[in-house]
Tab-separated table of C-alpha atoms and ligand atoms in Angstrom:
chain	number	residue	atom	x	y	z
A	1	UNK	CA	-25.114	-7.355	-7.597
A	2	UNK	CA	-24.320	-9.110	-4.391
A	3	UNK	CA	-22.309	-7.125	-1.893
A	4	UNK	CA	-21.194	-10.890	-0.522
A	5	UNK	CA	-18.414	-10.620	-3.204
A	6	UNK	CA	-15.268	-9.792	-1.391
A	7	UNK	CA	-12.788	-7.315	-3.171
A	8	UNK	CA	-9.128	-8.292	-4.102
A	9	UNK	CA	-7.748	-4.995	-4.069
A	10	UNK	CA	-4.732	-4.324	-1.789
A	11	UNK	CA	-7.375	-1.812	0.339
A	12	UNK	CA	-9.602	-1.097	1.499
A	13	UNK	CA	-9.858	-4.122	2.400
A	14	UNK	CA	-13.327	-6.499	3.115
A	15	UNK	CA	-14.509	-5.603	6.484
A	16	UNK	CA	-15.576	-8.510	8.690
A	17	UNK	CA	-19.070	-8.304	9.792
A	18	UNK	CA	-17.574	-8.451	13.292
A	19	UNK	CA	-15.405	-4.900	12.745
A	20	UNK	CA	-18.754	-3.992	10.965
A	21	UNK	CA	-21.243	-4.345	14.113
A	22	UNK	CA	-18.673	-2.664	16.232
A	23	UNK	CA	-18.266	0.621	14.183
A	24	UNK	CA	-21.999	0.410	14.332
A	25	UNK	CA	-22.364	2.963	17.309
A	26	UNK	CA	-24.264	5.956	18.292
A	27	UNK	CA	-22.922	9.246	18.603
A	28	UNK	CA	-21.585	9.282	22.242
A	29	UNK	CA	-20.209	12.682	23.868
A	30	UNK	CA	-16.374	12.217	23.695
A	31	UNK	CA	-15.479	14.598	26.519
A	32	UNK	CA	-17.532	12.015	28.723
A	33	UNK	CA	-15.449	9.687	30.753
A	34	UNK	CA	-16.288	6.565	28.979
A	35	UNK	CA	-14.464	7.620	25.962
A	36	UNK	CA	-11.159	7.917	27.919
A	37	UNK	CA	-11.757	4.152	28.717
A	38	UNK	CA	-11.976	3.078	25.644
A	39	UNK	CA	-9.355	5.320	23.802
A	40	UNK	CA	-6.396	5.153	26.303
A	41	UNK	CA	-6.109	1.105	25.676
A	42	UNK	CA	-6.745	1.289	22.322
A	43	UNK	CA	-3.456	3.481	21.472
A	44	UNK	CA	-1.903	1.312	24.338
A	45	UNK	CA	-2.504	-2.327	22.658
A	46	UNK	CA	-1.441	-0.777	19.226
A	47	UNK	CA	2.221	-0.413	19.957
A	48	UNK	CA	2.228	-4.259	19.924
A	49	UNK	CA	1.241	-4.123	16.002
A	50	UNK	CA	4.402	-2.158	15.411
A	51	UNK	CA	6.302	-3.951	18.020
A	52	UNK	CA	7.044	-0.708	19.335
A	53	UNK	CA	7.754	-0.179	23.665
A	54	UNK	CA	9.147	3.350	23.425
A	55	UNK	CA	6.846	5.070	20.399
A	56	UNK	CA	3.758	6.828	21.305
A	57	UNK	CA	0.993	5.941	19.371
A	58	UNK	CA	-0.750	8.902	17.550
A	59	UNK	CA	-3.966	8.505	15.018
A	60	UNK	CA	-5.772	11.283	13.089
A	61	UNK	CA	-8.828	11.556	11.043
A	62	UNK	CA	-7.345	11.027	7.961
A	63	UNK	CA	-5.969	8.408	4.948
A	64	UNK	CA	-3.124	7.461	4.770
A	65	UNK	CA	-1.822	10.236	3.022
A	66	UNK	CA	-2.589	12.335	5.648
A	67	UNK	CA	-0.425	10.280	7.991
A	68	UNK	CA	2.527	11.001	5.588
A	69	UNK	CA	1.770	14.755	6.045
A	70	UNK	CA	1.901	14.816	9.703
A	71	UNK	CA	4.901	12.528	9.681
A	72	UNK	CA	7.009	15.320	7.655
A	73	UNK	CA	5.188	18.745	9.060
A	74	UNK	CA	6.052	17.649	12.611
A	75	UNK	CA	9.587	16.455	12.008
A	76	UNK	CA	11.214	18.807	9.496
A	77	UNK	CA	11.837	22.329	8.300
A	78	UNK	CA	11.493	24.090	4.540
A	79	UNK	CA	14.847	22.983	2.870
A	80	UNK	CA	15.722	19.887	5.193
A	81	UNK	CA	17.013	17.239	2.724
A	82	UNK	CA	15.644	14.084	2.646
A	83	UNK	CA	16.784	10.525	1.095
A	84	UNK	CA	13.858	8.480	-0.766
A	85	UNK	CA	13.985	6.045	-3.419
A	86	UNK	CA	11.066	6.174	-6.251
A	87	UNK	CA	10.223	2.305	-7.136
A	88	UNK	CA	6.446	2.741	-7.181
A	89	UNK	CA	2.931	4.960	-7.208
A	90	UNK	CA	3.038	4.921	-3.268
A	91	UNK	CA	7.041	6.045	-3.094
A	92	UNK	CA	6.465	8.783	-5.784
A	93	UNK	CA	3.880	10.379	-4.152
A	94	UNK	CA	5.481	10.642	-1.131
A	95	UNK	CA	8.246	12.250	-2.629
A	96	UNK	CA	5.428	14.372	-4.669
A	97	UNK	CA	4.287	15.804	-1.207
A	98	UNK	CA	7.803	16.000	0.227
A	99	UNK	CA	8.476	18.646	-2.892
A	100	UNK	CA	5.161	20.278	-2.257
A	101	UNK	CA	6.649	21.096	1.197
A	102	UNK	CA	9.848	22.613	0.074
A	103	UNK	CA	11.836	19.551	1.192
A	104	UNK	CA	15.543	19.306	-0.708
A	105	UNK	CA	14.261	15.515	-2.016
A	106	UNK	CA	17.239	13.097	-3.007
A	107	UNK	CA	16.069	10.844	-5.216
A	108	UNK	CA	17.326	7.000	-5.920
A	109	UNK	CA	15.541	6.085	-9.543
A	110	UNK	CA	14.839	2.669	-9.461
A	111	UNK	CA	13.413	0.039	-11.604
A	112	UNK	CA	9.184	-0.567	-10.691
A	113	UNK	CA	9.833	-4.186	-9.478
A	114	UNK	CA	12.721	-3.302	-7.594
A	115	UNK	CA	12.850	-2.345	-3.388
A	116	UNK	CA	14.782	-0.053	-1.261
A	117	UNK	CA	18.468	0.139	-2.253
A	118	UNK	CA	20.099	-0.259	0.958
A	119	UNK	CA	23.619	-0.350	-0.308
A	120	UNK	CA	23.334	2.642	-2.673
A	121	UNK	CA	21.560	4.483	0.645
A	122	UNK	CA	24.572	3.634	2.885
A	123	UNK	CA	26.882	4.777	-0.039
A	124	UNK	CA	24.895	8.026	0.128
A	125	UNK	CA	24.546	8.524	3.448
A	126	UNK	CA	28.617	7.565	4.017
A	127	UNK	CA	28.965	10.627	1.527
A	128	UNK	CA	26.887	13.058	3.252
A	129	UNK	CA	29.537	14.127	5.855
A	130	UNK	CA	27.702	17.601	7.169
A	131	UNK	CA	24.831	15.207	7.965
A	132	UNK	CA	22.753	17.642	5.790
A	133	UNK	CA	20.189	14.619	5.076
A	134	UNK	CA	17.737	14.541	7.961
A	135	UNK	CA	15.566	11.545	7.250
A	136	UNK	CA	15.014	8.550	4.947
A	137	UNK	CA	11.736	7.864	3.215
A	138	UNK	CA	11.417	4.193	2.910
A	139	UNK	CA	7.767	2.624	1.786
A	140	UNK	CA	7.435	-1.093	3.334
A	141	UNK	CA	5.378	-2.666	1.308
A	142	UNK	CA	4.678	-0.902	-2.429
A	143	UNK	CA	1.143	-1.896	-3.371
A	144	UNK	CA	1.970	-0.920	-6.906
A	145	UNK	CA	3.744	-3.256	-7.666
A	146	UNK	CA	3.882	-5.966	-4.997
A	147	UNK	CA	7.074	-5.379	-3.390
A	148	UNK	CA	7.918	-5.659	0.041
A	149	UNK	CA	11.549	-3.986	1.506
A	150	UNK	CA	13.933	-5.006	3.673
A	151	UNK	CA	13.345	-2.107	6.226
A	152	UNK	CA	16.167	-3.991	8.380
A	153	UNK	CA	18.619	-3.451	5.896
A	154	UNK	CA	17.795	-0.188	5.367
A	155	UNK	CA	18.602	0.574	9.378
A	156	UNK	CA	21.803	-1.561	9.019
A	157	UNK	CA	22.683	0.532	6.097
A	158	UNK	CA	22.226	3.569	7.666
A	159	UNK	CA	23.905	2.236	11.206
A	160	UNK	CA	26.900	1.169	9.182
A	161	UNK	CA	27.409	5.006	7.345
A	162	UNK	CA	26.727	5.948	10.973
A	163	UNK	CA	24.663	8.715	10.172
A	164	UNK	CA	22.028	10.238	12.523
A	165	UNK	CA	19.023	10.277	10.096
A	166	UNK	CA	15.603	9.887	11.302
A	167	UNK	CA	14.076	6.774	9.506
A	168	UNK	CA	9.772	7.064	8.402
A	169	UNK	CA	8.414	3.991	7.197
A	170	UNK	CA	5.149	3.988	5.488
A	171	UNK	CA	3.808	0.370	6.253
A	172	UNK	CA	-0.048	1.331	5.100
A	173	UNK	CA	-0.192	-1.561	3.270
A	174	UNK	CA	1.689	-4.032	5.496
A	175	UNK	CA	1.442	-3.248	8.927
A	176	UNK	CA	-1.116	-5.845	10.589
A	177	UNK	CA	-0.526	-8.059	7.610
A	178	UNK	CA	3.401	-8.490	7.302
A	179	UNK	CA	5.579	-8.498	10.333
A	180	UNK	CA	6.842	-5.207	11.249
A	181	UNK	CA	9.247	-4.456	13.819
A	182	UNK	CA	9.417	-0.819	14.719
A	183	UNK	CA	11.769	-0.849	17.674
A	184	UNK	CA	14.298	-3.500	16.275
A	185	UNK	CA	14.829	-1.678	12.577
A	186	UNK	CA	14.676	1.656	14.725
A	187	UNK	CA	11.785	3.133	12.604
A	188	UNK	CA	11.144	6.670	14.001
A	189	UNK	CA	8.055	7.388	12.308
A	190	UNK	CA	5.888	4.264	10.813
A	191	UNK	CA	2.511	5.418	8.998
A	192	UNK	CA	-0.482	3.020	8.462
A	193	UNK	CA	-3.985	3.787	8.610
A	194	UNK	CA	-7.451	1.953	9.490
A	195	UNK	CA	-8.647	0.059	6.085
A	196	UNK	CA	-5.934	-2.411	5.160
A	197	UNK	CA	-4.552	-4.492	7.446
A	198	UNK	CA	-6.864	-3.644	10.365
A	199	UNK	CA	-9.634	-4.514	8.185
A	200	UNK	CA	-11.858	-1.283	8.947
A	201	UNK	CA	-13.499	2.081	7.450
A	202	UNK	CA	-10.951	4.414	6.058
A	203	UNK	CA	-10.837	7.522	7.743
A	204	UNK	CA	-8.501	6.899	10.720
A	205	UNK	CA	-4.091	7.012	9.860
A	206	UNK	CA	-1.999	5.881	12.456
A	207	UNK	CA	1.190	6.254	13.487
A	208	UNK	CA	3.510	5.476	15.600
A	209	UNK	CA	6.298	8.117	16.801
A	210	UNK	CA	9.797	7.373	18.093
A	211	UNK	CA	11.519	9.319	20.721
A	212	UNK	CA	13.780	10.594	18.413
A	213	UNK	CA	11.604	12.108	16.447
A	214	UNK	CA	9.253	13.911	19.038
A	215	UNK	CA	12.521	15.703	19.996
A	216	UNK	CA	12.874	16.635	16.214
A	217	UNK	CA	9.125	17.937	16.633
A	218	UNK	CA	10.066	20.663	19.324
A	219	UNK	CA	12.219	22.434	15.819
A	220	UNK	CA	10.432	21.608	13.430
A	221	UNK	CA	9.357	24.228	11.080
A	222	UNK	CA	6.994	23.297	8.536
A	223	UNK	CA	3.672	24.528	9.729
A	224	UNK	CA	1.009	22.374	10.756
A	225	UNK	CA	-2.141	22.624	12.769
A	226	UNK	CA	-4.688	19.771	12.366
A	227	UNK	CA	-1.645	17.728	12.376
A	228	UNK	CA	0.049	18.789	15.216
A	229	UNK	CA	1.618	15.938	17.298
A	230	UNK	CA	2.169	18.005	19.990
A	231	UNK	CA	-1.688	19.369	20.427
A	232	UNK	CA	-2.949	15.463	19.563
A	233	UNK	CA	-0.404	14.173	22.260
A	234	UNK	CA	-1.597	17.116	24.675
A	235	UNK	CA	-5.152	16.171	24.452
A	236	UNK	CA	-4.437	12.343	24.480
A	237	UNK	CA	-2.650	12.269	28.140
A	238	UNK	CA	-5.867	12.861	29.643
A	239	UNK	CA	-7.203	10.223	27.244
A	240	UNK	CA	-9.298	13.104	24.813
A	241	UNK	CA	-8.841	14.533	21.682
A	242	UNK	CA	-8.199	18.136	20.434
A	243	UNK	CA	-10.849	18.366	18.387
A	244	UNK	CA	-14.290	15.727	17.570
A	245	UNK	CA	-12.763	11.732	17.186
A	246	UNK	CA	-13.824	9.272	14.585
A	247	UNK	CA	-15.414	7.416	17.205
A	248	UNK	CA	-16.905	5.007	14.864
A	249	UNK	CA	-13.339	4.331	13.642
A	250	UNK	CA	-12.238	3.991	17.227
A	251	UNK	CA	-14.673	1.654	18.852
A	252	UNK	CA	-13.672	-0.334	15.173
A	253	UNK	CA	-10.361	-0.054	16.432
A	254	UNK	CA	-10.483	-1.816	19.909
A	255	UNK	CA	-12.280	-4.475	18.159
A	256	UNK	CA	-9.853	-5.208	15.158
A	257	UNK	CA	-6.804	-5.258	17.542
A	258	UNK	CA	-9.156	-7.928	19.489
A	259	UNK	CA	-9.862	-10.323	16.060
A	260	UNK	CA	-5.750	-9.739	15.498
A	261	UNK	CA	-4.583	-10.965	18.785
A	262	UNK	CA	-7.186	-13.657	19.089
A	263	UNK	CA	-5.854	-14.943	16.060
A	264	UNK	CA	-1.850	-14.453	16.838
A	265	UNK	CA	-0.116	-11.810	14.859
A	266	UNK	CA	2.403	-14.338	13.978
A	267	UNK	CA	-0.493	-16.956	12.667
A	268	UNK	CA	-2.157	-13.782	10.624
A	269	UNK	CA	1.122	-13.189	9.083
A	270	UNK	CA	1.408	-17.025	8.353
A	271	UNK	CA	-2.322	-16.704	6.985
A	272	UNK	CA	-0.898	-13.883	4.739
A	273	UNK	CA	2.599	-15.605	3.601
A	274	UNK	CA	-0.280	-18.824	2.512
A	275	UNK	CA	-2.887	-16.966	0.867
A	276	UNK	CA	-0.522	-15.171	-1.222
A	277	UNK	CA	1.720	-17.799	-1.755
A	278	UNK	CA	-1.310	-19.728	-3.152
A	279	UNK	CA	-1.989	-16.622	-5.627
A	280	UNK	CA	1.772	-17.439	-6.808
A	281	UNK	CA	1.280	-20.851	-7.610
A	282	UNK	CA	-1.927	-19.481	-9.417
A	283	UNK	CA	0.172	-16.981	-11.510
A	284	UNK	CA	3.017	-19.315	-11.694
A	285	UNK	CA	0.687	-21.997	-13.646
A	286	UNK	CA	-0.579	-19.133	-16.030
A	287	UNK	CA	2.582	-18.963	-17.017
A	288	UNK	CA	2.610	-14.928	-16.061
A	289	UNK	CA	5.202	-12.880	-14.281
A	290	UNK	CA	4.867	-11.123	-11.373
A	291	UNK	CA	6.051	-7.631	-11.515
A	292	UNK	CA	8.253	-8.181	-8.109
A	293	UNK	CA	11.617	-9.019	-9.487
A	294	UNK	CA	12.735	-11.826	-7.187
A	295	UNK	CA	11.348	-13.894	-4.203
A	296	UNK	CA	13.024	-12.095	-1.429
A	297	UNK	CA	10.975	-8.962	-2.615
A	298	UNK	CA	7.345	-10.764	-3.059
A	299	UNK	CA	4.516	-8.714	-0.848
A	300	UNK	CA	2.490	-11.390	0.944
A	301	UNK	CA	-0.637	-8.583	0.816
A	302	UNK	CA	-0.579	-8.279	-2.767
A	303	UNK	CA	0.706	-9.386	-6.148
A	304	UNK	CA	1.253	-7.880	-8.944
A	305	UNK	CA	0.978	-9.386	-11.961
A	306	UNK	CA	2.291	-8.841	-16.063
A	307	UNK	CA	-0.366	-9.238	-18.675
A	308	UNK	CA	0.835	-10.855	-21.619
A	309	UNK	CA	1.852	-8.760	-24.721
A	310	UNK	CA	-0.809	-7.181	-26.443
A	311	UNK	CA	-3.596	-7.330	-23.838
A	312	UNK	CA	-4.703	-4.500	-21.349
A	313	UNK	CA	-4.426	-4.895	-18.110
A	314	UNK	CA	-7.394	-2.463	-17.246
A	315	UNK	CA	-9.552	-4.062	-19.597
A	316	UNK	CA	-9.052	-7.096	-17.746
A	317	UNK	CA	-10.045	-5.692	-14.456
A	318	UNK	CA	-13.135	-3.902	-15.585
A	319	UNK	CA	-14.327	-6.844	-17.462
A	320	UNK	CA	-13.681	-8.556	-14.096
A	321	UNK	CA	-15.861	-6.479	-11.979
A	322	UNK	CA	-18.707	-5.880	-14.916
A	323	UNK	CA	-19.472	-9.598	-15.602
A	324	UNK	CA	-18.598	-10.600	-11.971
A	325	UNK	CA	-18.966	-8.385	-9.820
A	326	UNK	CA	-15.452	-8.440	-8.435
A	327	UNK	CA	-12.813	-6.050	-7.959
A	328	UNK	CA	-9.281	-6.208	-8.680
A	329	UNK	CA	-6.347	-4.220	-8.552
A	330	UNK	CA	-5.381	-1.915	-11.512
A	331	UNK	CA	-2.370	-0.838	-12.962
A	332	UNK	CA	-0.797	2.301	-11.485
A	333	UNK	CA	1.586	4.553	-12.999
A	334	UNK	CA	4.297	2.768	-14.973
A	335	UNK	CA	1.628	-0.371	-14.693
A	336	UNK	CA	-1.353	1.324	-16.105
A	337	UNK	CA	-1.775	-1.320	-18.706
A	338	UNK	CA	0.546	-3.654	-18.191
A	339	UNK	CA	0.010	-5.387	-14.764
A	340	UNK	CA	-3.037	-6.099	-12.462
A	341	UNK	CA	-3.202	-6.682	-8.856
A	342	UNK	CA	-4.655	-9.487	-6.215
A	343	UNK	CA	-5.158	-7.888	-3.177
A	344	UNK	CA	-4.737	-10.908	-0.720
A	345	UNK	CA	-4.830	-9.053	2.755
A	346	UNK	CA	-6.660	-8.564	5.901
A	347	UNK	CA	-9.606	-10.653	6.130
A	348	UNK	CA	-9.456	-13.225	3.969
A	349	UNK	CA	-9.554	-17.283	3.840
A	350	UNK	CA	-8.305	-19.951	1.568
A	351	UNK	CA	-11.847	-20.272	0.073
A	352	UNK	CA	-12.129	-16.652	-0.485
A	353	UNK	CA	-8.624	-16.320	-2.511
A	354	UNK	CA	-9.094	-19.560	-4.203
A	355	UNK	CA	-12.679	-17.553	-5.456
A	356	UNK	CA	-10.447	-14.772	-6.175
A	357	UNK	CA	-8.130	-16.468	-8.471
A	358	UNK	CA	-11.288	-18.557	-10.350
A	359	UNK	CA	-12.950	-15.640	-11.308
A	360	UNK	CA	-10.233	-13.797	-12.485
A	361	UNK	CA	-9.571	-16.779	-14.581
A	362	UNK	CA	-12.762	-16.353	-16.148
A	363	UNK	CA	-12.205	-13.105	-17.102
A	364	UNK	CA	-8.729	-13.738	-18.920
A	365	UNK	CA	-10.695	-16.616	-20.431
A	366	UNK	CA	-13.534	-14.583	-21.680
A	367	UNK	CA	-10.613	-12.160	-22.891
A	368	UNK	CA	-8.461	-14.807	-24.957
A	369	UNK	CA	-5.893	-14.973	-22.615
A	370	UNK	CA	-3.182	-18.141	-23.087
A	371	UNK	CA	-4.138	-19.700	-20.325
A	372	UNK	CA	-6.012	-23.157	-19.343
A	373	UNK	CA	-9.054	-22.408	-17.741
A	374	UNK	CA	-8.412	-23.993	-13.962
A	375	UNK	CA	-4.779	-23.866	-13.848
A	376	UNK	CA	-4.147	-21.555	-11.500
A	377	UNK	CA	-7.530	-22.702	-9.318
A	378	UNK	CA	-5.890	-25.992	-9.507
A	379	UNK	CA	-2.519	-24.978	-8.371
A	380	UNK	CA	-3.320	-22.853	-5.566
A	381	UNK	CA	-5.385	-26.235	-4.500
A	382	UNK	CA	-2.241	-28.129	-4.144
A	383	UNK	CA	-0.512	-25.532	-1.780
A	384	UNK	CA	-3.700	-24.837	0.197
A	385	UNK	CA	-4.849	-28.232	0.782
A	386	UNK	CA	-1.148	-29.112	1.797
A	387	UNK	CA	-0.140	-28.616	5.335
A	388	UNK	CA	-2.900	-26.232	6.153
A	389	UNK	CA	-3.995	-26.501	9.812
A	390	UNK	CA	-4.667	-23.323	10.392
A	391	UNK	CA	-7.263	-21.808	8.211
A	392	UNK	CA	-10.514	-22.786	9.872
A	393	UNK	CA	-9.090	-21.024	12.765
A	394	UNK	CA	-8.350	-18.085	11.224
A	395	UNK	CA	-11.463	-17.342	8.867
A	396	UNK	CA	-11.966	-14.209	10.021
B	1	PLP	C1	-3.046	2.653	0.728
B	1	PLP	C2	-1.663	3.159	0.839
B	1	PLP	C3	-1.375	4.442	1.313
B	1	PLP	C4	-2.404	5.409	1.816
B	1	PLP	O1	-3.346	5.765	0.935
B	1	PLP	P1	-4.665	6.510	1.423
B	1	PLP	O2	-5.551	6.312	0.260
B	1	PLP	O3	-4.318	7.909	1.674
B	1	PLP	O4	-5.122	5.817	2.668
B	1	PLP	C5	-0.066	4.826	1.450
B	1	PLP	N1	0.924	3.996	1.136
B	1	PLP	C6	0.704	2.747	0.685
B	1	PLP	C7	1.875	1.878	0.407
B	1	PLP	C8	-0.589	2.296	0.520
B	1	PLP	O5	-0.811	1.049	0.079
């Protein structure tokens, strides 16, 4: 099986061969001075992929979910109670962890499809008079099921309840991808990591840290160690680490925030809105659903996507990678069944989706799915091939 084949899974996402050659280092002593030259800008020319001036960039070697970890064990004590709303895989297992830690979790149930409630969290947080909540869990961009939030509304909602909640943001799945703006929505923690919109290895999560919530840090009590902002943070202001870097991941780094402001951010978040745009025409001409309940709510770094009744999602996307060789999205947790996923992020070109959607085609074909064999190739064509200056440009 070729490895040429790119994946259409919301991440990790297809690593250009450029990110590729420049992870491709030997070991090099990291208490040698070189190292602080290359880390110190690195963490410096990240803030401008949260749009943040006053956070302090802070990376460990970790997922994702290990980002969420350090985000709560730096910022909060056994018992604090938090505000999070449960709309996806990526929300509930924050919330999953946030238990684990003895958090008092509030949870807003809300339809898979849906996004953060702002009004019923300012209705909540206008309630909470003792100011007994002490943050808001908010995920960006649910890769479950394809939904993006208004984290904007989700500040003005707290801003109007005036209530002195820190705000985290997990924007793994959006951040590089989707425009994010930490310092305008007043995000005091925002989580991503290194394989989805920055297009590397996994192994590095990255956040960025408000000066709100490094003062929460100094009372803190949940315990952590490896995760400690404050020994990370220590070690970083004389450009080292507390304990051995993922240098590979690193030396990736300085390179992917190169490709992303060679390109623009704002023309790889165009890129993004007109690859998956494309995938909705695609679905659109299927005559399918996408599990994202209206247009204001649509991810632009993945879609997720209703099989008709009496098929199996899964089914589809195994079929999908044995006869093809391509990977898809599966259904998580309420979807597990009933809804694949395109992954359309990071780096990816109009010829690459438009191979994405004609081979997934195939496969509902091959299945007996209702659909004409082309459709969606054929309507994705339209929107590509209209307007589109900027594609060539951007293969990345
Ligand atoms: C990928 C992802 C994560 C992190 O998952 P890891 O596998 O731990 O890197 C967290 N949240 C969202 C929304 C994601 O898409």
């Amino acid at each position: 099986m070729s490895d040429q084949n790119p994946v259409f899974i919301p991440g990790p996402t297809n690593i250009p061969d450029r990110l590729r050659a420049a992870m491709n280092i030997q070991t090099r002593d990291h208490r040698a001075p070189d190292f602080v030259e290359t880390f110190a800008p690195v963490l410096e020319d990240t803030k401008k992929v949260f749009k943040t001036t006053e956070g302090k960039i802070i990376t460990f070697p970790a997922s994702g979910t290990g980002g969420w970890e350090a985000t709560i064990c730096n910022t909060l004590s056994p018992g604090d109670k938090v505000l999070v709303a449960r709309y996806g895989m990526f929300s509930h297992k924050w919330i999953d962890m946030c238990q684990r830690h003895g958090l008092d979790v509030h949870i807003v149930e809300c339809p898979w499809g849906s996004g953060a409630p702002a009004d019923k969290f300012e209705a909540i947080l206008s309630a909470d008079k003792e100011h007994a909540i002490k943050a808001v869990l908010v995920t960006h961009n649910e890769t479950a099921t394809g939904v993006k939030s208004d984290i904007g509304a989700v500040r003005t909602a707290m801003d109007a309840a005036a209530h002195p909640a820190m705000l985290f943001v997990d924007c793994v799945s959006s951040l590089g991808s989707m425009p994010f703006h930490m310092d305008d929505w007043g995000v005091d923690v925002a989580v991503s990591g290194s394989q989805k919109g920055f297009m590397l290895a996994t192994g590095m999560a990255i956040l960025a840290v408000s000066p709100k919530a490094l003062a929460a840090m100094e009372t803190a009590g949940l315990h952590r160690t490896f995760f400690d902002f404050r020994d990370m943070m220590k070690a970083n202001a004389s450009g080292g680490f507390p304990y051995t870097p993922p240098l590979q991941l690193i030396y990736g780094m300085r390179e992917s925030l190169k490709m992303l402001f060679e390109e623009g951010l704002d023309n790889v978040y165009a890129r993004h809105t007109r690859l998956a745009e494309g995938v909705r025409r695609a679905v659109d001409a299927w005559g399918m659903n996408l599990v994202a309940q209206s247009p204001d709510l649509y991810s632009d770094t993945v879609s997720a996507i209703y099989v008709p009744g009496g098929f199996n999602s899964n089914a589809l996307t195994e079929h999908a990678f044995t006869k093809y060789g391509v990977s898809f999205g599966v259904g998580l947790g309420e979807m597990d069944g009933k809804a694949f996923r395109i992954g359309h992020l990071g780096s990816l070109t109009d010829a690459m989706v438009l191979s994405g959607i004609a081979t997934i085609e195939m496969a509902m074909a091959d299945l007996n799915y209702p659909i004409k064999l082309g459709s969606g190739v054929a309507a994705a064509q339209e929107f590509l091939r209209s307007g589109n200056d900027t594609s060539i440009k951007s293969a990345a």
